[in-house]
XYZ file of C-alpha atoms in Angstrom:
100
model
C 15.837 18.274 18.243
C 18.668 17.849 15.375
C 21.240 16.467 18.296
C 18.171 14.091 19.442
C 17.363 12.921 15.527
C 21.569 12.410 15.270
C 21.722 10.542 18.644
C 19.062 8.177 18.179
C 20.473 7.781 14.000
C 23.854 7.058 15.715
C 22.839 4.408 18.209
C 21.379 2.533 15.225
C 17.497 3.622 14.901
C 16.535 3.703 11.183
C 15.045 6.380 9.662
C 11.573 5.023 9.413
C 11.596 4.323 13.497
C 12.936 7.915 14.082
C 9.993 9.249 11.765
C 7.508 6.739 13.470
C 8.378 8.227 17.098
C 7.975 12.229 16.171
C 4.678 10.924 14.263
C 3.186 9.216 17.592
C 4.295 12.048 19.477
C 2.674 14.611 17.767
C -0.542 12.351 17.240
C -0.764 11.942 21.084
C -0.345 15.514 21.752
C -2.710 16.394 19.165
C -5.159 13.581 20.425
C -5.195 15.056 23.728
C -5.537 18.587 22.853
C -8.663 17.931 20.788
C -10.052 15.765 23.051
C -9.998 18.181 25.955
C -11.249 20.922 23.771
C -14.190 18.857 22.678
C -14.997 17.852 25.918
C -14.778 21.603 27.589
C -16.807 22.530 24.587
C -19.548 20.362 25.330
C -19.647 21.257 29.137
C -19.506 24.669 28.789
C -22.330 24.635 25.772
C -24.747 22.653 27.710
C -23.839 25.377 30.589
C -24.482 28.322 28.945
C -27.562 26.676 27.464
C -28.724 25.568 30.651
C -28.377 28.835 32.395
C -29.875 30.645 29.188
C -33.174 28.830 28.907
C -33.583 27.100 31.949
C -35.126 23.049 32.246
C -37.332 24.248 29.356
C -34.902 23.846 26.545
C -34.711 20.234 24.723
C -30.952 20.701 22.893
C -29.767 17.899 21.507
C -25.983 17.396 21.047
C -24.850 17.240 17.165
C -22.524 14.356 17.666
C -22.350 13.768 14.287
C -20.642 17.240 13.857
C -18.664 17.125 16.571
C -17.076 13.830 15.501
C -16.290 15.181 11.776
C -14.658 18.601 13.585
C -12.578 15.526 16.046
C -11.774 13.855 12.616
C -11.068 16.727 10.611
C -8.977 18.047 13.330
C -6.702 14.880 14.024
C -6.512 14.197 10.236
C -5.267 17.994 9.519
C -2.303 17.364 12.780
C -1.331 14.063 11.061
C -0.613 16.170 7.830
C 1.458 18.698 9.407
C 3.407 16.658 10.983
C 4.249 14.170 8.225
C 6.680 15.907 6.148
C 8.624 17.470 8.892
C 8.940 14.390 10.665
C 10.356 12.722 7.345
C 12.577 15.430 6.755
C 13.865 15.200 10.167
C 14.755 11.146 9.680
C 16.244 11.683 6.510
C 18.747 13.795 8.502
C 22.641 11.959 8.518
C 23.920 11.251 12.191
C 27.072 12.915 11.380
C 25.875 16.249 10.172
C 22.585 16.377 13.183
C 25.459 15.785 16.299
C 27.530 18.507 14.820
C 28.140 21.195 17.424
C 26.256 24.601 16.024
């Protein structure tokens, strides 16, 4: 990814845009990784309910938790990604398209 950073730095992107761009990558991947896992959560709970206790069991979904997990989750991938991401755009074109 250094050659990519220096390429991008060398055909004129500033450092914010290349920062911007690794920060919506990683909050798309994250978005649809925790959105997937929420929703095959959910199925497969109301499954395992259903074939547990039958029709007779009234269950009702905690969305309240389940959106603070969703939060929590997406807030904690923003975080991580942050200060690498700014590290990475501070990098100089010259020294990132050096052959290693």
């Amino acid at each position: 990814r250094r050659q990519q950073v220096g390429m991008l730095r060398a055909l004129g992107y500033q450092a914010r845009m290349v920062g911007l761009s690794f920060v919506l990558e990683a909050s798309f991947i994250a978005i649809t990784g925790i959105l997937i896992g929420a929703a095959t959560g959910i199925v497969l709970g109301l499954n395992i309910i259903g074939v547990a206790f039958g029709t007779i069991a009234d269950f009702q979904m905690p969305w309240g938790s389940i959106t603070l997990i969703v939060l929590l989750a997406y807030g904690f991938a923003l975080l991580t990604t942050i200060i690498p991401s700014w590290q990475a755009s501070r990098i100089y074109p010259a020294e990132a398209l050096r052959y290693e």
